[in-house]
Short mmCIF file of C-alpha atoms and ligand atoms in Angstrom, two decimals:
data_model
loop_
_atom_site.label_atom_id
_atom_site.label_comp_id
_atom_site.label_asym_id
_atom_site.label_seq_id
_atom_site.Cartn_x
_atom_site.Cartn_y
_atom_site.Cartn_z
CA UNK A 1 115.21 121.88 85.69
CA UNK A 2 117.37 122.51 82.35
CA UNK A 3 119.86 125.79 83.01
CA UNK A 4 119.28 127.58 79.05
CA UNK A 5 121.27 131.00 79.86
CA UNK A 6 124.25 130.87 78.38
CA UNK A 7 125.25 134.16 80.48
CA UNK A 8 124.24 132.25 83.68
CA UNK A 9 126.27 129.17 82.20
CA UNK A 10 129.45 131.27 81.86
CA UNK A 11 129.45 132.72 85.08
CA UNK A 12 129.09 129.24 86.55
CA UNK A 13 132.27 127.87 84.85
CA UNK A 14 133.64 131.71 85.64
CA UNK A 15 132.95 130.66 89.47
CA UNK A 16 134.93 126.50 88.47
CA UNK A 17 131.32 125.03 89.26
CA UNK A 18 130.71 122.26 87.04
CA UNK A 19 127.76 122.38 85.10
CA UNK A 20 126.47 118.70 84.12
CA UNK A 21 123.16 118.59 82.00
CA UNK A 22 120.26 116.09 82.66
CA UNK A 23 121.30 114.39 85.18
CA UNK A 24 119.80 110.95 86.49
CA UNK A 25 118.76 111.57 90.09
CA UNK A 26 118.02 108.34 91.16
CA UNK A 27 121.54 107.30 90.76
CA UNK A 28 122.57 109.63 93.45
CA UNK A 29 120.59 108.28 95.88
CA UNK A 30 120.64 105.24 98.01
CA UNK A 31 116.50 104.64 97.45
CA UNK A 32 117.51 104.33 93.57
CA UNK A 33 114.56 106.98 93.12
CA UNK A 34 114.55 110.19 92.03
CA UNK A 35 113.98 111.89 88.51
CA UNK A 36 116.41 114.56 86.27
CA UNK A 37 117.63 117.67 86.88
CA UNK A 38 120.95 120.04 86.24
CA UNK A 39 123.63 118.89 88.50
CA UNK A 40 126.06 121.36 89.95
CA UNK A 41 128.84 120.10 90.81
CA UNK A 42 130.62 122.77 93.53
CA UNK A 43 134.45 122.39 93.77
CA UNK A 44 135.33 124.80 96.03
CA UNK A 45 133.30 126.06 99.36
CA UNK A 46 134.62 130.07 98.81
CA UNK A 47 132.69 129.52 95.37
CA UNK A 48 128.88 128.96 97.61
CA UNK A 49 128.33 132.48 98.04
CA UNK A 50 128.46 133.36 95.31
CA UNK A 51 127.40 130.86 93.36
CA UNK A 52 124.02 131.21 94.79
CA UNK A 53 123.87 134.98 94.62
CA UNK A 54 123.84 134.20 90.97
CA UNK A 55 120.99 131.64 91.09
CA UNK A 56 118.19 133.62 93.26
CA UNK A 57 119.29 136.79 91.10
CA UNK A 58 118.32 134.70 87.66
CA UNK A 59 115.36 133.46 89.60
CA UNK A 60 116.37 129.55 89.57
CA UNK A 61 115.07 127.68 91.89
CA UNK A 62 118.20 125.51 93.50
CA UNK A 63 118.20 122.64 96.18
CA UNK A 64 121.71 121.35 97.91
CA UNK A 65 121.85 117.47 97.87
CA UNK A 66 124.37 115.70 100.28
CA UNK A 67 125.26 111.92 99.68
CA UNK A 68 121.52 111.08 99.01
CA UNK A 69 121.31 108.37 101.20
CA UNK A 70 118.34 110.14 103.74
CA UNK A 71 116.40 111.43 101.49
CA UNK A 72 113.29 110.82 98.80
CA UNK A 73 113.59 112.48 95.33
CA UNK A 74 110.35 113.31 92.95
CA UNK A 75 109.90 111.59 89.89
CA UNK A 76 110.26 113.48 86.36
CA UNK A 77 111.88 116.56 85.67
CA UNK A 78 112.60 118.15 89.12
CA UNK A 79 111.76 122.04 89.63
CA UNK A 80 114.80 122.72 91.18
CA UNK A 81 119.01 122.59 89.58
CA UNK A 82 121.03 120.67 91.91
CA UNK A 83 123.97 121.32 93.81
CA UNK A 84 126.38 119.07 95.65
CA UNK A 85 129.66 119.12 96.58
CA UNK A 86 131.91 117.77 94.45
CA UNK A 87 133.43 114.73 95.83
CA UNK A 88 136.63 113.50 94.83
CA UNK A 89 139.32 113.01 97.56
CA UNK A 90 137.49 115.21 100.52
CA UNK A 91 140.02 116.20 102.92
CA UNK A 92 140.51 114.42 106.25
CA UNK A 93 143.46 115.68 108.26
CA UNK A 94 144.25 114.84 111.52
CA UNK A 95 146.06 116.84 114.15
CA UNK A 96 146.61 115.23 117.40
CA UNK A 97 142.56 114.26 118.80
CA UNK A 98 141.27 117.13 116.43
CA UNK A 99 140.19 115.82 113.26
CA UNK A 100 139.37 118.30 110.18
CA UNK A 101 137.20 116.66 107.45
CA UNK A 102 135.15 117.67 104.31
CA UNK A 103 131.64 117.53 104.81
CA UNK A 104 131.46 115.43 101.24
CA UNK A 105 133.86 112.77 102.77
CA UNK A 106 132.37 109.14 103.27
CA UNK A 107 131.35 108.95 107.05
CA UNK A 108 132.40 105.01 107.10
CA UNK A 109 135.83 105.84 105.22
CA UNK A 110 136.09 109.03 107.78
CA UNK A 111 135.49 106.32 110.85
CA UNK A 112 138.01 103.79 109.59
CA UNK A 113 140.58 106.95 108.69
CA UNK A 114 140.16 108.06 112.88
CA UNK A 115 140.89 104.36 113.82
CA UNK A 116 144.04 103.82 111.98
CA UNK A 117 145.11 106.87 113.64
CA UNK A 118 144.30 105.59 117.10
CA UNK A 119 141.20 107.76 117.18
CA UNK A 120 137.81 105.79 118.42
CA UNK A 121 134.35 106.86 119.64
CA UNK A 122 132.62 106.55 116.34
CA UNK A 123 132.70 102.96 115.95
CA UNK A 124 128.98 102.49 116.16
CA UNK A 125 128.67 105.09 113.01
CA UNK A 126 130.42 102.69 110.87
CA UNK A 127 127.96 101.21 108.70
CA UNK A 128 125.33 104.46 108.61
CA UNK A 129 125.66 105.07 105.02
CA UNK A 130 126.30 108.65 103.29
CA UNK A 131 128.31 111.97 103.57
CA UNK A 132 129.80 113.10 106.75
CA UNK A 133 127.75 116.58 105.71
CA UNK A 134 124.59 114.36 105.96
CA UNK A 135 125.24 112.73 109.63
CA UNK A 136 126.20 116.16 110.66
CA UNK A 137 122.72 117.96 109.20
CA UNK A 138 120.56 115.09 111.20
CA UNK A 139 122.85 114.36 114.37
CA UNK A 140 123.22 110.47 113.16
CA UNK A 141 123.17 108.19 115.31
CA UNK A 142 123.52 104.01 116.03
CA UNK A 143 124.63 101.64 118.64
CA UNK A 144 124.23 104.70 121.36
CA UNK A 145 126.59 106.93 119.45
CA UNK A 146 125.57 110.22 117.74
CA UNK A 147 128.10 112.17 115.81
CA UNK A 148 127.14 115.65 117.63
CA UNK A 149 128.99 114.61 120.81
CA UNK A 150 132.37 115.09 118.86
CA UNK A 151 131.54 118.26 117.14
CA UNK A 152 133.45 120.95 118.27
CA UNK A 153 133.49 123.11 115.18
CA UNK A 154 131.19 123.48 112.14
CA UNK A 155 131.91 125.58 108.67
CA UNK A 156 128.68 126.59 106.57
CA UNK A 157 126.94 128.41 104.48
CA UNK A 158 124.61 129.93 106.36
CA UNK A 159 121.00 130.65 103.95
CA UNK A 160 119.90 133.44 106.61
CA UNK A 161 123.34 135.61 105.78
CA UNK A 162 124.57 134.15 102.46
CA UNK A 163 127.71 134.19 103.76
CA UNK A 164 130.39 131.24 104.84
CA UNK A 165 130.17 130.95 108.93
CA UNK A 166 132.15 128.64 111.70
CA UNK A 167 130.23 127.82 114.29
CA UNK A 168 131.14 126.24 117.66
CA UNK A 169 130.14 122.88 118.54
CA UNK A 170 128.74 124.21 121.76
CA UNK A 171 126.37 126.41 119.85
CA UNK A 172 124.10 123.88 117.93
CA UNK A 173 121.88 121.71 119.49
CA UNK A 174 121.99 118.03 118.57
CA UNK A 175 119.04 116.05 119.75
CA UNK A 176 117.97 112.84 118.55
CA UNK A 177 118.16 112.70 114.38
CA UNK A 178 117.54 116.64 115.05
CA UNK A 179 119.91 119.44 114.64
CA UNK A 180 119.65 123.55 115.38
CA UNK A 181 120.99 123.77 111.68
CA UNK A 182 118.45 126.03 109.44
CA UNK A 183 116.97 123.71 106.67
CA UNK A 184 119.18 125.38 103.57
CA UNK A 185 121.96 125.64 105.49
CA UNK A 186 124.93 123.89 103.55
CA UNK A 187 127.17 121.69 106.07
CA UNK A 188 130.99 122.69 104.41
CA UNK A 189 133.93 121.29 106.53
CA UNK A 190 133.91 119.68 110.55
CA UNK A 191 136.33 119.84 113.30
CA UNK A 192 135.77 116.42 115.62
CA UNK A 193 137.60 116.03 118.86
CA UNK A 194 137.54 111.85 119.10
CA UNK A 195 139.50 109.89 122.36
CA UNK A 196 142.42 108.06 121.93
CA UNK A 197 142.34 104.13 121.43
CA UNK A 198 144.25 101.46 120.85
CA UNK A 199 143.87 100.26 116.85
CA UNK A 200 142.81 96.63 117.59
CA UNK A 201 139.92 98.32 120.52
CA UNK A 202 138.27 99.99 117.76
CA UNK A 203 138.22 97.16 115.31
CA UNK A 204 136.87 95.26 117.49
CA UNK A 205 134.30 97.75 118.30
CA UNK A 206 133.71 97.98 114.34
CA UNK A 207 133.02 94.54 113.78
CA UNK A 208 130.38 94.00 116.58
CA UNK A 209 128.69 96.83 115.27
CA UNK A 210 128.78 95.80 111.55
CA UNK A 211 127.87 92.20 112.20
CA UNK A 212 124.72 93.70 114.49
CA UNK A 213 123.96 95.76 111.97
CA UNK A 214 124.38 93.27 108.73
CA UNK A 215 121.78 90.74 111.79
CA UNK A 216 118.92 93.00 111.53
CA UNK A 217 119.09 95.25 108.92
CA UNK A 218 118.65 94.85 104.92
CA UNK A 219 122.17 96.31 103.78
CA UNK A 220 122.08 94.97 100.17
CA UNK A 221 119.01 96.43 98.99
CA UNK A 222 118.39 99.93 98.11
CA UNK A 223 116.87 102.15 100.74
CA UNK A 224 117.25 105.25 103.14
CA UNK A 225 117.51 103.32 105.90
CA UNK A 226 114.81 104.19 108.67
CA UNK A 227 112.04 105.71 106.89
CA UNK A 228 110.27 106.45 110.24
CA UNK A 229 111.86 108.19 113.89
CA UNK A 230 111.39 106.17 117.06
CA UNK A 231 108.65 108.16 119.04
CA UNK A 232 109.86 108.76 122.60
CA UNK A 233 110.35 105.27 124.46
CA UNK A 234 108.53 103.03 121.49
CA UNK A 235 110.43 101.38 118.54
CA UNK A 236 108.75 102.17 114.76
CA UNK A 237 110.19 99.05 113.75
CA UNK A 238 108.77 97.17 116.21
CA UNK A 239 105.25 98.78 116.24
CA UNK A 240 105.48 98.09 111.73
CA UNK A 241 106.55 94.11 112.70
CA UNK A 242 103.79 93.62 114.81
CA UNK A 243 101.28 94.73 112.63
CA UNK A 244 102.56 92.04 110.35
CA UNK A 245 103.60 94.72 107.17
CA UNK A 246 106.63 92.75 106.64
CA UNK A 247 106.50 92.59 102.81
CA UNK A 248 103.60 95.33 102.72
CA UNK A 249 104.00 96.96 99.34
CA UNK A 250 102.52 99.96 97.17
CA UNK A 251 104.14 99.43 93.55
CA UNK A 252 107.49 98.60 93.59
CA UNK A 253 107.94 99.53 97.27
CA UNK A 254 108.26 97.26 100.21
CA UNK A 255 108.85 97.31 103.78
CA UNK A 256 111.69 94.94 104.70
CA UNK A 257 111.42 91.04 105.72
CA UNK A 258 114.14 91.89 107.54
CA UNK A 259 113.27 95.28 109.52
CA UNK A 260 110.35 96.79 109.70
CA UNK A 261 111.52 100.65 109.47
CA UNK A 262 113.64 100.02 106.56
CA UNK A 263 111.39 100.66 103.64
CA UNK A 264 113.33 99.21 100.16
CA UNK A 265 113.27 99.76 96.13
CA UNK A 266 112.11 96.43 95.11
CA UNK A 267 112.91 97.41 91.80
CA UNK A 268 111.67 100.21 89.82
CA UNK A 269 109.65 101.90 92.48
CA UNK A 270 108.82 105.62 92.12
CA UNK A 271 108.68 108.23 94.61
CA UNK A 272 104.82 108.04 94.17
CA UNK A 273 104.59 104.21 95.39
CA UNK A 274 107.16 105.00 98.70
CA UNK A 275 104.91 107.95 99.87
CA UNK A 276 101.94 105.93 98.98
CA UNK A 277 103.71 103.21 101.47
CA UNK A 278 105.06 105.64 104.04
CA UNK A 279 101.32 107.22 104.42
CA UNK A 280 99.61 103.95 104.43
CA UNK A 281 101.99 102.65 107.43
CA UNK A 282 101.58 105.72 108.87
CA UNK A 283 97.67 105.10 108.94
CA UNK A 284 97.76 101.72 109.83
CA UNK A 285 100.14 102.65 113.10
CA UNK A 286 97.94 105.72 113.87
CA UNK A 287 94.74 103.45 113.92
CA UNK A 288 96.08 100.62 116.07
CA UNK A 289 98.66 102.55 118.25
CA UNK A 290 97.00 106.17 118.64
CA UNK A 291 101.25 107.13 117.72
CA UNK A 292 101.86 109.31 114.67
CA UNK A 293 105.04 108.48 113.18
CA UNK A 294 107.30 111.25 112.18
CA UNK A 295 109.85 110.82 108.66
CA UNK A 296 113.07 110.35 109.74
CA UNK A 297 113.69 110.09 105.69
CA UNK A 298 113.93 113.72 104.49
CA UNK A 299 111.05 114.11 101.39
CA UNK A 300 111.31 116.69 98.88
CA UNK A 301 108.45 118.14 98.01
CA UNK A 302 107.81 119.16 94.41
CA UNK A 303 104.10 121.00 95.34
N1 LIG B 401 112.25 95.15 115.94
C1 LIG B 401 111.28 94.27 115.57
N2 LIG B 401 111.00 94.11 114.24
C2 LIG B 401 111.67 94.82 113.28
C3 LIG B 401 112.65 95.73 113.66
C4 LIG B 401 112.93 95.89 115.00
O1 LIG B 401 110.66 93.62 116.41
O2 LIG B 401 111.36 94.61 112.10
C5 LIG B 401 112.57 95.29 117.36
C6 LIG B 401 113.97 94.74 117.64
O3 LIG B 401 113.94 93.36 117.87
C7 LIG B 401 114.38 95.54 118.85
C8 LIG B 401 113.67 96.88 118.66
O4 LIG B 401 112.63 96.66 117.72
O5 LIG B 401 113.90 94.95 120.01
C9 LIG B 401 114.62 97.96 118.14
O6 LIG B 401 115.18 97.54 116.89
P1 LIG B 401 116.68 97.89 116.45
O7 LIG B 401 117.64 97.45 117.52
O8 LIG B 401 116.88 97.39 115.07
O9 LIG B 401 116.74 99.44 116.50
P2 LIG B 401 115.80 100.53 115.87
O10 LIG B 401 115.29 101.37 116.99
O11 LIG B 401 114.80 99.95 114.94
C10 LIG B 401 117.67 102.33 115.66
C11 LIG B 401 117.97 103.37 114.65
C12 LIG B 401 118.84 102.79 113.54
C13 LIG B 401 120.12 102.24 114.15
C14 LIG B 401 119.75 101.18 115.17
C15 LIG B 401 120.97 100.64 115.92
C16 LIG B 401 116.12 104.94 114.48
C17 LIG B 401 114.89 105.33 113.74
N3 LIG B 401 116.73 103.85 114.05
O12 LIG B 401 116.85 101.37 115.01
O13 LIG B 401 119.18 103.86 112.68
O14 LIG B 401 120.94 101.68 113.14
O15 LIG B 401 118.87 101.76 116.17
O16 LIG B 401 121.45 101.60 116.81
O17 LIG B 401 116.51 105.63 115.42
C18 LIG B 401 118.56 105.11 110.75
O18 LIG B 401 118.60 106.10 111.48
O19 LIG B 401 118.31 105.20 109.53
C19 LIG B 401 118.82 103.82 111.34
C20 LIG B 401 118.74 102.71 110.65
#
């Protein structure tokens, strides 16, 4: 969606959000899929508010985007303008255990940040791609860690009042990829309360985890990683293997040689061929395992 009001224009750059025109979706996500749209780019959280008073007054339809790497775009022009966080040098401070980052920081950069400052816990989290914003919103989660267990405070913008809110970490559920957050909530800034280790114990830590995870998992293609949640006590990866889709694709894309769950651009594929793929596996595990698998990937809809 193209912004044409030049009043609506003015009060964005009034408000120091940055307006960029046309912008190329599918290089802000980790699928490599998505079509064009307004970006804007937010600078400062105080500015949210506002910001989207202005849009449902004008009537523009307006979606928030984290660091795109959970989530399937449309193709084409998109019906919404964009927003994101803008993401140069987030914040990540550290007082004592209590560590204060911008949701728009890099969760791997925030991990390695912690352990240089003797902080562990989140080694497992280390190679799960995108925004810390983004593991907050779904509770990520690997190698028996979840990011919820350190929460202890949350700022947003809360959709429901239109206003900026902390919340305590005691008052959101975190389940598995699941969070009490409300859908258009906006994840701003965390406060994580992470035990005390010694430097080389959480390298260590780091490495098995990133050497499990380069073992089994295809890290230098494009996609969301798991496209499907594990239903309770069964492994979607696992069930996809064994019904030998390995290499299954619709148009340009594929489910993994390499796992099963992780669902990859192959090159030029649209958002049409991966839903074609996720509802075809979906069948196919339905029919021979009675299990309907739900998206862990988030999927805009544009109808
Ligand atoms: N398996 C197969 N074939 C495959 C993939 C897996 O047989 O193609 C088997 C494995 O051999 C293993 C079992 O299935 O016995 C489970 O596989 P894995 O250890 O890879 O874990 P997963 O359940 O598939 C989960 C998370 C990952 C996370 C890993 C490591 C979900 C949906 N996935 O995968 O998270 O990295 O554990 O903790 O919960 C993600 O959320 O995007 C994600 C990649």
């Amino acid at each position: 969606m193209r912004l044409s009001d030049p009043q609506l224009i003015g009060a964005l750059a009034a408000l120091g959000v940055e307006h960029r025109v046309g912008v190329s979706l599918a290089e802000k996500t980790s699928l490599g899929i998505g079509g064009t749209s307004d970006l804007l780019l937010v600078r400062r959280h105080e500015s949210l508010p506002d910001l989207i008073r202005l849009l449902r007054q004008a009537g523009v339809p307006h979606r928030f985007l984290g660091g795109g790497s959970n989530v399937l775009l449309p193709d084409g022009e998109l019906p919404w303008v964009i927003l994101q966080l803008a993401r140069q040098d987030p914040e990540i401070r550290i007082e004592g255990n209590l560590v204060f980052v911008d949701c728009a920081a890099d969760l791997g950069r925030t991990v390695t940040t912690c352990a240089k400052h003797g902080l562990g816990g989140m080694e497992g989290l280390i190679g799960v791609p995108g925004t810390v914003g983004g593991a907050l919103r779904m509770n990520a989660g690997a190698y028996g860690t979840q990011i919820g267990s350190f929460v202890r405070e949350v700022q947003v913008y809360r959709a429901a009042t239109g206003q900026l809110e902390t919340l305590r970490g005691s008052a959101i559920n975190f389940e598995y990829r699941h969070t009490s957050f409300a859908p258009d909530d906006i994840m701003l800034a965390v406060r994580l309360e992470l035990p005390s280790k010694p430097y080389r114990e959480i390298l260590q830590g780091i490495r098995i985890c990133n050497e499990k995870r380069r073992a089994s998992q295809p890290l230098n293609q494009k996609s969301a990683g798991c496209i499907f949640k594990n239903p309770p006590g069964r492994s979607a990866g696992r069930m996809i293997d064994e019904l030998g889709l390995k290499g299954h694709a619709a148009g340009g894309a594929r489910v993994s040689d390499r796992h099963a769950n992780f669902f990859v651009n192959a090159g030029h594929a649209t958002s049409a061929d991966m839903r074609a793929l996720i509802a075809d596996v979906r069948r196919r595990v339905r029919e021979r395992y009675g299990v309907e698998l739900e998206e862990e990937v988030i999927v805009w809809k544009d109808s």
